[in-house]
Amino acid sequence: MVSSKNNTHGVIESLQTEVESFPPPAAFTQAAQYGPEIYQQANADPQEFWAEQARTLHWHTPFTKTLDWTNPPFATWFEDGELNVAYNCLDRHIVAGNGDRVALYWEGEPGDRRTITYTELLSEVKKAANLLISLGIQQGDRVAIYLPMIPEAVIAMLAVARIGAVHSVVFGGFSAESLRARLDDAAAKLVITADGGWRKGRVSPLKPAVDDALDLNPGTELTVEHVLVVRRTENDVRWEEGRDLWWHEEIVEMDAEHTARPFPAENPLFILYTSGTTGKPKGILHTSGGYLTQTSFTHRAVFDLRPETDVYWSTADVGWITGHSYVVYGPLANGATQVMYEGTPETPTWGRWWEIIERYGVTTFYTAPTAIRSFMKVGREVTQQNDLSSIRLLGSVGEAINPEAWLWYREVIGAGSAPIVDTWWQTETGAIMVSPLPGITATKPGSAQVPIPGISIDVVDDEARPVPNGSGGLLAITQPWPSMLRGIWGDPERFQETYWDKFGDKYFAGDGARRDEDGDIWLMGRVDDVMNVSGHRLSTTEIESSLVSHHSVAEAAVVGAADETTGQAVVAFVILKSHQTVMTDADQAAVILKAHVGAQIGAIARPRQIFVVNELPKTRSGKIIRRLLQDVAEGREVGDTTTLADTMVMQSISQKVR
Ligand code: WT7
């Protein structure tokens, strides 16, 4: 078995003795869409391989060039080709006679249901596209989408794509302030939101957050002209005449005809913000042809997709990259039938997901390790209330899956036989990069194992030299790939610095990795100041900035501490200002500051614990040594303190925490 432990500072300890591996069931391999020859094909000529995959899409104007890498790190793929992303996700399936196929089996948290065929989805998207045009949205304009997991989220994204505009989806759990920062950075003209969404039996008020965001005065000019509001929860909302419009009132006025026109392959498709090592989130930019090529190919190959018979379900929210690539673009480009669910797994009971799997006969299920661990805690009895025998393939994403969770997932959800694909990728990579192929790879619990066909990945040392099998290093992507980010919105220098300066000509992913004796890749966690909480990326610096922006806080340090369920949890250490009188004791300070971070960034960033301390461990040059704080937060003996300016500091902190 494998036991591995890592922390966010690149200290990787891994102990590997004997790893069990699980070959795919013979019947699975026999029926699989792809066999081992796909790797040979891809290796023989990776660019031609991707061109072949791209040709499975509908091009209004076929491309003649594949990759242009003459101006690294700025790549173009299929540059002289023209396509329409929404046409590829909708119209062409109808043209092919599959219009009656179900695109979405949707369930709201309160139990309401909608079944939407491809023909119906297309008709909604056409009306929405006409609505966007009527609001003056043109090619290249940015449209923010701040919606719950309802069909309108998919419709809105595809409508924006259909007219060549650019969407920026903001997860509904982000606060008004975070939303405003994203609206301003992208200079969005329109916000599409809902009155609210259902979450854990309550209304999460979205329109009020949009109102607050637009009321703020962060010193930047407001670019938003209209707010389009889907009615979902019927909570009271403030109404700004002229600016605010009800989706349902507008959409009925719209023509259900709209002809998709072609856009260049490199037309921007979306911006999605993600946390980096600084306080400011990065607007990751993705374009059209290459992105759709790799998301659709990986969705076919990694999930062994059979569009006629599979019922696929990814539990991801469209506010994250998994929702973009593996709820919207990959599955719809492939004409898949999928489940979409609005709420959380525990509402009204922990049985909810398993009832859904039984109801729709889900065959392919894609979720995150944190969810699997939550169900392990709840106990397998809950999952055994339903018939899960339709499941033939399981996927995992968001963080490395610990072997215990992997084995539980396979045994309890996958009836001891369903292959598990552990998929490594990032917002920046746009699509899956490292993953077993389910009919081919003998899987190992805890390892993402091999680059997908056509992708070049290596584990390298600090000087970009490949490490031998059996050793650790950093994950690098050594060749450009079709769905790679095309940059950081408005900040080409940061793009260069963050991903390319470290190795020169290779992409630095920010993840530690090791190769085992077979050459398989094991991901070991972030090596930068980025935490992974429930598969979501959070920046230590961003939360520290939020804490010190509170008028009572003098200094703050944040670490990601190991957490049984969420992988990591946010733990903060703060020094209060000596003259502050707002907070009279540490408990009260913790309550106030948790709420402060929640309001500033969003509930997902709220620290699990906040400790009030008198000092922080620093080097003589004044740099905070987070490693020592992490020891305290994880209840370990404090490590080497010799670099501390004041060696007594850790004793005082440990006392406070106890
Ligand atoms: C970071 C990217 C990819 C969609 C969800 C997260 C970690 C993601 C795995 C995995 C080990 C993983 C990495 C990566 N990560 N999947 N299968 N094994 N680590 O997207 O928010 O852009 O975060 O998530 O650390 O760099 P993201």
Short mmCIF file of N, CA and C in Angstrom, two decimals, residues 329-477:
data_model
loop_
_atom_site.label_atom_id
_atom_site.label_comp_id
_atom_site.label_asym_id
_atom_site.label_seq_id
_atom_site.Cartn_x
_atom_site.Cartn_y
_atom_site.Cartn_z
N TYR A 329 -19.45 21.95 -22.07
CA TYR A 329 -18.89 21.83 -23.41
C TYR A 329 -18.55 20.40 -23.86
N GLY A 330 -17.83 19.64 -23.03
CA GLY A 330 -17.47 18.28 -23.46
C GLY A 330 -18.69 17.40 -23.70
N PRO A 331 -19.54 17.23 -22.68
CA PRO A 331 -20.71 16.35 -22.85
C PRO A 331 -21.66 16.80 -23.95
N LEU A 332 -21.93 18.10 -24.06
CA LEU A 332 -22.89 18.55 -25.07
C LEU A 332 -22.28 18.46 -26.47
N ALA A 333 -21.00 18.74 -26.60
CA ALA A 333 -20.37 18.57 -27.92
C ALA A 333 -20.47 17.11 -28.36
N ASN A 334 -20.47 16.20 -27.40
CA ASN A 334 -20.55 14.78 -27.72
C ASN A 334 -21.97 14.25 -27.79
N GLY A 335 -22.96 15.11 -27.60
CA GLY A 335 -24.35 14.66 -27.67
C GLY A 335 -24.72 13.71 -26.55
N ALA A 336 -24.11 13.90 -25.39
CA ALA A 336 -24.37 13.01 -24.26
C ALA A 336 -25.67 13.37 -23.55
N THR A 337 -26.19 12.40 -22.82
CA THR A 337 -27.34 12.62 -21.93
C THR A 337 -26.79 12.73 -20.52
N GLN A 338 -27.17 13.79 -19.82
CA GLN A 338 -26.61 13.93 -18.48
C GLN A 338 -27.61 14.41 -17.46
N VAL A 339 -27.22 14.19 -16.21
CA VAL A 339 -27.99 14.65 -15.06
C VAL A 339 -27.39 15.97 -14.58
N MET A 340 -28.26 16.87 -14.17
CA MET A 340 -27.80 18.12 -13.58
C MET A 340 -28.63 18.33 -12.31
N TYR A 341 -27.96 18.61 -11.20
CA TYR A 341 -28.66 18.72 -9.92
C TYR A 341 -28.30 20.04 -9.24
N GLU A 342 -29.33 20.70 -8.72
CA GLU A 342 -29.12 22.05 -8.19
C GLU A 342 -28.44 22.09 -6.83
N GLY A 343 -28.72 21.09 -5.98
CA GLY A 343 -28.41 21.28 -4.56
C GLY A 343 -27.16 20.59 -4.07
N THR A 344 -27.09 20.41 -2.77
CA THR A 344 -25.94 19.78 -2.13
C THR A 344 -26.29 18.31 -1.83
N PRO A 345 -25.28 17.47 -1.61
CA PRO A 345 -25.54 16.03 -1.47
C PRO A 345 -26.36 15.65 -0.23
N GLU A 346 -26.43 16.52 0.78
CA GLU A 346 -27.08 16.11 2.04
C GLU A 346 -28.50 16.63 2.18
N THR A 347 -29.08 17.18 1.08
CA THR A 347 -30.40 17.78 1.21
C THR A 347 -31.44 17.04 0.37
N PRO A 348 -32.58 16.65 0.87
CA PRO A 348 -32.95 16.75 2.30
C PRO A 348 -32.25 15.69 3.16
N THR A 349 -31.70 14.64 2.53
CA THR A 349 -30.96 13.63 3.30
C THR A 349 -29.71 13.25 2.52
N TRP A 350 -28.83 12.50 3.15
CA TRP A 350 -27.61 12.04 2.47
C TRP A 350 -27.92 11.00 1.40
N GLY A 351 -29.20 10.64 1.26
CA GLY A 351 -29.57 9.67 0.23
C GLY A 351 -29.79 10.31 -1.13
N ARG A 352 -29.79 11.62 -1.18
CA ARG A 352 -30.22 12.32 -2.39
C ARG A 352 -29.49 11.89 -3.68
N TRP A 353 -28.17 11.88 -3.63
CA TRP A 353 -27.41 11.55 -4.85
C TRP A 353 -27.73 10.15 -5.35
N TRP A 354 -27.89 9.22 -4.40
CA TRP A 354 -28.04 7.80 -4.78
C TRP A 354 -29.44 7.56 -5.33
N GLU A 355 -30.41 8.35 -4.82
CA GLU A 355 -31.76 8.29 -5.40
C GLU A 355 -31.71 8.78 -6.85
N ILE A 356 -30.96 9.83 -7.07
CA ILE A 356 -30.86 10.39 -8.43
C ILE A 356 -30.20 9.37 -9.37
N ILE A 357 -29.16 8.72 -8.88
CA ILE A 357 -28.47 7.72 -9.72
C ILE A 357 -29.44 6.60 -10.11
N GLU A 358 -30.23 6.15 -9.15
CA GLU A 358 -31.19 5.09 -9.45
C GLU A 358 -32.28 5.59 -10.40
N ARG A 359 -32.80 6.79 -10.13
CA ARG A 359 -33.92 7.31 -10.91
C ARG A 359 -33.57 7.42 -12.40
N TYR A 360 -32.38 7.90 -12.69
CA TYR A 360 -32.03 8.14 -14.10
C TYR A 360 -31.14 7.05 -14.68
N GLY A 361 -30.77 6.09 -13.88
CA GLY A 361 -29.89 5.03 -14.37
C GLY A 361 -28.52 5.56 -14.77
N VAL A 362 -27.94 6.36 -13.89
CA VAL A 362 -26.63 6.96 -14.19
C VAL A 362 -25.59 5.86 -14.41
N THR A 363 -24.85 5.97 -15.53
CA THR A 363 -23.83 4.97 -15.85
C THR A 363 -22.44 5.45 -15.49
N THR A 364 -22.25 6.78 -15.56
CA THR A 364 -20.92 7.35 -15.44
C THR A 364 -21.00 8.50 -14.46
N PHE A 365 -20.24 8.41 -13.38
CA PHE A 365 -20.40 9.34 -12.28
C PHE A 365 -19.05 9.99 -11.96
N TYR A 366 -19.03 11.33 -11.93
CA TYR A 366 -17.77 12.08 -11.80
C TYR A 366 -17.90 13.03 -10.62
N THR A 367 -17.12 12.81 -9.57
CA THR A 367 -17.22 13.69 -8.41
C THR A 367 -15.85 13.91 -7.77
N ALA A 368 -15.83 14.54 -6.60
CA ALA A 368 -14.57 14.93 -5.96
C ALA A 368 -14.30 14.09 -4.72
N PRO A 369 -13.01 13.87 -4.40
CA PRO A 369 -12.66 13.07 -3.22
C PRO A 369 -13.31 13.57 -1.93
N THR A 370 -13.47 14.88 -1.79
CA THR A 370 -14.05 15.40 -0.56
C THR A 370 -15.48 14.88 -0.36
N ALA A 371 -16.23 14.75 -1.46
CA ALA A 371 -17.59 14.22 -1.36
C ALA A 371 -17.55 12.74 -0.98
N ILE A 372 -16.63 12.02 -1.59
CA ILE A 372 -16.51 10.59 -1.28
C ILE A 372 -16.19 10.40 0.20
N ARG A 373 -15.28 11.21 0.72
CA ARG A 373 -14.93 11.09 2.14
C ARG A 373 -16.10 11.44 3.05
N SER A 374 -16.92 12.41 2.64
CA SER A 374 -18.11 12.73 3.44
C SER A 374 -19.03 11.52 3.52
N PHE A 375 -19.19 10.83 2.39
CA PHE A 375 -20.07 9.66 2.39
C PHE A 375 -19.47 8.50 3.17
N MET A 376 -18.15 8.40 3.17
CA MET A 376 -17.51 7.36 3.98
C MET A 376 -17.85 7.58 5.45
N LYS A 377 -17.86 8.86 5.85
CA LYS A 377 -18.17 9.20 7.23
C LYS A 377 -19.63 8.87 7.56
N VAL A 378 -20.51 9.19 6.63
CA VAL A 378 -21.93 8.95 6.84
C VAL A 378 -22.21 7.45 6.93
N GLY A 379 -21.45 6.68 6.18
CA GLY A 379 -21.61 5.23 6.25
C GLY A 379 -22.26 4.66 5.00
N ARG A 380 -21.82 3.45 4.62
CA ARG A 380 -22.28 2.88 3.35
C ARG A 380 -23.76 2.50 3.35
N GLU A 381 -24.37 2.38 4.55
CA GLU A 381 -25.79 2.02 4.64
C GLU A 381 -26.63 2.99 3.80
N VAL A 382 -26.24 4.26 3.85
CA VAL A 382 -27.00 5.29 3.13
C VAL A 382 -26.99 5.02 1.63
N THR A 383 -25.82 4.66 1.11
CA THR A 383 -25.72 4.46 -0.33
C THR A 383 -26.40 3.15 -0.74
N GLN A 384 -26.55 2.26 0.23
CA GLN A 384 -27.13 0.95 -0.09
C GLN A 384 -28.66 0.94 -0.12
N GLN A 385 -29.26 2.10 0.12
CA GLN A 385 -30.73 2.20 0.03
C GLN A 385 -31.20 2.18 -1.42
N ASN A 386 -30.27 2.43 -2.35
CA ASN A 386 -30.68 2.55 -3.75
C ASN A 386 -29.93 1.56 -4.63
N ASP A 387 -30.53 1.30 -5.78
CA ASP A 387 -29.93 0.40 -6.76
C ASP A 387 -28.94 1.20 -7.60
N LEU A 388 -27.67 0.94 -7.41
CA LEU A 388 -26.64 1.68 -8.14
C LEU A 388 -26.03 0.83 -9.26
N SER A 389 -26.73 -0.24 -9.63
CA SER A 389 -26.12 -1.20 -10.55
C SER A 389 -25.94 -0.66 -11.97
N SER A 390 -26.56 0.50 -12.27
CA SER A 390 -26.36 1.10 -13.60
C SER A 390 -24.94 1.64 -13.77
N ILE A 391 -24.26 1.89 -12.67
CA ILE A 391 -22.93 2.52 -12.75
C ILE A 391 -21.90 1.58 -13.37
N ARG A 392 -21.19 2.09 -14.40
CA ARG A 392 -20.14 1.27 -15.00
C ARG A 392 -18.76 1.94 -14.96
N LEU A 393 -18.76 3.25 -14.61
CA LEU A 393 -17.49 3.97 -14.60
C LEU A 393 -17.56 5.10 -13.60
N LEU A 394 -16.46 5.29 -12.84
CA LEU A 394 -16.41 6.35 -11.84
C LEU A 394 -15.24 7.27 -12.11
N GLY A 395 -15.43 8.56 -11.83
CA GLY A 395 -14.34 9.52 -12.02
C GLY A 395 -14.12 10.34 -10.76
N SER A 396 -12.89 10.84 -10.63
CA SER A 396 -12.53 11.66 -9.48
C SER A 396 -11.74 12.87 -9.97
N VAL A 397 -11.97 14.02 -9.33
CA VAL A 397 -11.27 15.24 -9.73
C VAL A 397 -11.23 16.24 -8.58
N GLY A 398 -10.20 17.08 -8.58
CA GLY A 398 -10.15 18.20 -7.64
C GLY A 398 -8.95 18.15 -6.74
N GLU A 399 -8.56 16.96 -6.35
CA GLU A 399 -7.36 16.80 -5.54
C GLU A 399 -6.98 15.33 -5.66
N ALA A 400 -5.80 14.99 -5.18
CA ALA A 400 -5.41 13.59 -5.19
C ALA A 400 -6.40 12.82 -4.33
N ILE A 401 -6.80 11.66 -4.79
CA ILE A 401 -7.73 10.85 -3.99
C ILE A 401 -6.91 9.88 -3.15
N ASN A 402 -7.15 9.90 -1.85
CA ASN A 402 -6.39 9.01 -0.97
C ASN A 402 -6.83 7.57 -1.22
N PRO A 403 -5.91 6.61 -1.14
CA PRO A 403 -6.21 5.22 -1.47
C PRO A 403 -7.44 4.67 -0.73
N GLU A 404 -7.63 5.08 0.53
CA GLU A 404 -8.79 4.57 1.29
C GLU A 404 -10.08 4.99 0.61
N ALA A 405 -10.15 6.26 0.21
CA ALA A 405 -11.37 6.77 -0.44
C ALA A 405 -11.55 6.10 -1.81
N TRP A 406 -10.44 5.91 -2.52
CA TRP A 406 -10.47 5.25 -3.84
C TRP A 406 -11.08 3.85 -3.70
N LEU A 407 -10.59 3.08 -2.72
CA LEU A 407 -11.04 1.70 -2.55
C LEU A 407 -12.51 1.65 -2.13
N TRP A 408 -12.91 2.59 -1.29
CA TRP A 408 -14.31 2.67 -0.85
C TRP A 408 -15.21 3.00 -2.04
N TYR A 409 -14.78 3.96 -2.83
CA TYR A 409 -15.53 4.41 -4.01
C TYR A 409 -15.78 3.23 -4.95
N ARG A 410 -14.71 2.49 -5.21
CA ARG A 410 -14.82 1.35 -6.12
C ARG A 410 -15.73 0.26 -5.56
N GLU A 411 -15.55 -0.01 -4.28
CA GLU A 411 -16.29 -1.12 -3.69
C GLU A 411 -17.76 -0.77 -3.46
N VAL A 412 -17.99 0.40 -2.86
CA VAL A 412 -19.35 0.73 -2.41
C VAL A 412 -20.19 1.34 -3.53
N ILE A 413 -19.61 2.22 -4.31
CA ILE A 413 -20.38 2.86 -5.38
C ILE A 413 -20.23 2.08 -6.69
N GLY A 414 -19.05 1.53 -6.91
CA GLY A 414 -18.77 0.85 -8.17
C GLY A 414 -18.92 -0.66 -8.11
N ALA A 415 -19.59 -1.18 -7.09
CA ALA A 415 -19.87 -2.62 -6.94
C ALA A 415 -18.60 -3.47 -7.07
N GLY A 416 -17.47 -2.90 -6.68
CA GLY A 416 -16.23 -3.65 -6.69
C GLY A 416 -15.66 -3.92 -8.07
N SER A 417 -16.26 -3.31 -9.11
CA SER A 417 -15.74 -3.61 -10.45
C SER A 417 -15.59 -2.40 -11.37
N ALA A 418 -16.33 -1.31 -11.11
CA ALA A 418 -16.26 -0.17 -12.03
C ALA A 418 -14.86 0.45 -12.01
N PRO A 419 -14.26 0.65 -13.18
CA PRO A 419 -12.98 1.34 -13.21
C PRO A 419 -13.13 2.77 -12.67
N ILE A 420 -12.06 3.26 -12.03
CA ILE A 420 -12.05 4.65 -11.55
C ILE A 420 -11.02 5.42 -12.37
N VAL A 421 -11.45 6.55 -12.91
CA VAL A 421 -10.49 7.44 -13.58
C VAL A 421 -10.22 8.63 -12.67
N ASP A 422 -8.97 8.72 -12.21
CA ASP A 422 -8.54 9.85 -11.37
C ASP A 422 -7.93 10.87 -12.33
N THR A 423 -8.61 12.00 -12.50
CA THR A 423 -8.25 12.93 -13.56
C THR A 423 -7.55 14.17 -13.01
N TRP A 424 -6.30 14.36 -13.40
CA TRP A 424 -5.58 15.58 -13.01
C TRP A 424 -5.68 16.61 -14.12
N TRP A 425 -6.04 17.79 -13.73
CA TRP A 425 -6.03 18.94 -14.64
C TRP A 425 -6.29 20.19 -13.84
N GLN A 426 -6.41 21.33 -14.50
CA GLN A 426 -6.57 22.61 -13.81
C GLN A 426 -7.45 23.54 -14.63
N THR A 427 -7.90 24.61 -14.00
CA THR A 427 -8.61 25.66 -14.72
C THR A 427 -7.80 26.06 -15.96
N GLU A 428 -6.49 26.16 -15.78
CA GLU A 428 -5.61 26.62 -16.84
C GLU A 428 -5.49 25.61 -17.98
N THR A 429 -5.53 24.33 -17.65
CA THR A 429 -5.34 23.34 -18.73
C THR A 429 -6.62 23.15 -19.52
N GLY A 430 -7.75 23.57 -18.96
CA GLY A 430 -9.02 23.54 -19.68
C GLY A 430 -9.67 22.17 -19.77
N ALA A 431 -8.85 21.14 -19.84
CA ALA A 431 -9.37 19.79 -20.00
C ALA A 431 -8.41 18.82 -19.29
N ILE A 432 -8.88 17.58 -19.19
CA ILE A 432 -8.10 16.54 -18.50
C ILE A 432 -6.74 16.34 -19.19
N MET A 433 -5.70 16.20 -18.38
CA MET A 433 -4.33 16.05 -18.89
C MET A 433 -3.70 14.72 -18.48
N VAL A 434 -3.95 14.30 -17.25
CA VAL A 434 -3.38 13.05 -16.75
C VAL A 434 -4.53 12.21 -16.22
N SER A 435 -4.65 11.01 -16.73
CA SER A 435 -5.74 10.13 -16.28
C SER A 435 -5.58 8.76 -16.90
N PRO A 436 -5.99 7.73 -16.19
CA PRO A 436 -6.06 6.42 -16.83
C PRO A 436 -7.10 6.48 -17.96
N LEU A 437 -7.01 5.59 -18.94
CA LEU A 437 -8.14 5.37 -19.86
C LEU A 437 -8.78 4.06 -19.39
N PRO A 438 -10.09 4.09 -19.19
CA PRO A 438 -10.71 3.04 -18.38
C PRO A 438 -10.68 1.63 -18.98
N GLY A 439 -10.58 1.51 -20.30
CA GLY A 439 -10.55 0.16 -20.88
C GLY A 439 -9.13 -0.35 -21.04
N ILE A 440 -8.15 0.50 -20.71
CA ILE A 440 -6.76 0.19 -21.04
C ILE A 440 -5.88 0.09 -19.80
N THR A 441 -5.95 1.10 -18.95
CA THR A 441 -5.01 1.22 -17.84
C THR A 441 -5.40 0.33 -16.67
N ALA A 442 -4.42 -0.38 -16.13
CA ALA A 442 -4.63 -1.04 -14.84
C ALA A 442 -4.45 0.04 -13.79
N THR A 443 -5.54 0.35 -13.08
CA THR A 443 -5.51 1.54 -12.21
C THR A 443 -4.88 1.25 -10.86
N LYS A 444 -4.29 2.33 -10.30
CA LYS A 444 -3.67 2.24 -8.97
C LYS A 444 -4.35 3.26 -8.07
N PRO A 445 -4.84 2.83 -6.93
CA PRO A 445 -5.54 3.76 -6.02
C PRO A 445 -4.63 4.92 -5.60
N GLY A 446 -5.03 6.14 -5.96
CA GLY A 446 -4.28 7.31 -5.52
C GLY A 446 -3.40 7.92 -6.58
N SER A 447 -3.30 7.29 -7.75
CA SER A 447 -2.43 7.82 -8.78
C SER A 447 -3.22 8.17 -10.03
N ALA A 448 -2.94 9.36 -10.61
CA ALA A 448 -3.59 9.75 -11.87
C ALA A 448 -2.86 9.09 -13.05
N GLN A 449 -1.66 8.62 -12.79
CA GLN A 449 -0.90 7.70 -13.65
C GLN A 449 -0.30 8.22 -14.95
N VAL A 450 -1.09 8.40 -16.01
CA VAL A 450 -0.48 8.64 -17.32
C VAL A 450 -1.10 9.83 -18.05
N PRO A 451 -0.26 10.57 -18.81
CA PRO A 451 -0.82 11.64 -19.63
C PRO A 451 -1.81 11.04 -20.63
N ILE A 452 -2.87 11.76 -20.94
CA ILE A 452 -3.79 11.25 -21.94
C ILE A 452 -3.11 11.32 -23.31
N PRO A 453 -3.57 10.56 -24.30
CA PRO A 453 -2.93 10.56 -25.61
C PRO A 453 -2.81 11.98 -26.17
N GLY A 454 -1.64 12.29 -26.73
CA GLY A 454 -1.43 13.61 -27.34
C GLY A 454 -0.89 14.65 -26.39
N ILE A 455 -0.73 14.29 -25.09
CA ILE A 455 -0.28 15.25 -24.07
C ILE A 455 1.10 14.84 -23.56
N SER A 456 1.98 15.83 -23.43
CA SER A 456 3.34 15.57 -22.95
C SER A 456 3.54 16.17 -21.57
N ILE A 457 3.76 15.28 -20.61
CA ILE A 457 3.91 15.69 -19.21
C ILE A 457 5.19 15.08 -18.69
N ASP A 458 5.87 15.80 -17.81
CA ASP A 458 7.03 15.21 -17.18
C ASP A 458 7.09 15.62 -15.72
N VAL A 459 7.80 14.82 -14.94
CA VAL A 459 8.10 15.22 -13.57
C VAL A 459 9.57 15.64 -13.59
N VAL A 460 9.83 16.89 -13.18
CA VAL A 460 11.17 17.44 -13.33
C VAL A 460 11.67 18.00 -12.00
N ASP A 461 12.98 18.22 -11.93
CA ASP A 461 13.53 18.87 -10.74
C ASP A 461 13.50 20.38 -10.94
N ASP A 462 14.06 21.13 -9.99
CA ASP A 462 14.00 22.59 -10.04
C ASP A 462 14.64 23.18 -11.29
N GLU A 463 15.59 22.40 -11.88
CA GLU A 463 16.25 22.88 -13.09
C GLU A 463 15.62 22.30 -14.35
N ALA A 464 14.40 21.81 -14.21
CA ALA A 464 13.65 21.29 -15.36
C ALA A 464 14.21 20.00 -15.93
N ARG A 465 15.05 19.30 -15.15
CA ARG A 465 15.56 18.00 -15.62
C ARG A 465 14.61 16.88 -15.18
N PRO A 466 14.22 16.02 -16.11
CA PRO A 466 13.32 14.92 -15.74
C PRO A 466 13.91 14.09 -14.61
N VAL A 467 13.07 13.71 -13.66
CA VAL A 467 13.56 12.86 -12.56
C VAL A 467 13.39 11.40 -12.95
N PRO A 468 14.25 10.54 -12.40
CA PRO A 468 14.12 9.10 -12.70
C PRO A 468 12.91 8.51 -11.96
N ASN A 469 12.48 7.35 -12.41
CA ASN A 469 11.40 6.64 -11.72
C ASN A 469 11.78 6.44 -10.26
N GLY A 470 10.79 6.53 -9.39
CA GLY A 470 11.06 6.36 -7.98
C GLY A 470 11.38 7.66 -7.27
N SER A 471 11.37 8.80 -8.00
CA SER A 471 11.68 10.06 -7.31
C SER A 471 10.60 11.12 -7.55
N GLY A 472 10.70 12.16 -6.72
CA GLY A 472 9.72 13.24 -6.75
C GLY A 472 10.27 14.49 -7.40
N GLY A 473 9.37 15.40 -7.73
CA GLY A 473 9.75 16.68 -8.33
C GLY A 473 8.52 17.51 -8.58
N LEU A 474 8.55 18.24 -9.69
CA LEU A 474 7.44 19.14 -10.03
C LEU A 474 6.81 18.70 -11.34
N LEU A 475 5.50 18.88 -11.43
CA LEU A 475 4.82 18.50 -12.65
C LEU A 475 5.02 19.59 -13.71
N ALA A 476 5.43 19.20 -14.90
CA ALA A 476 5.61 20.16 -15.99
C ALA A 476 4.90 19.64 -17.23
N ILE A 477 4.33 20.55 -18.00
CA ILE A 477 3.74 20.17 -19.28
C ILE A 477 4.73 20.63 -20.34
#
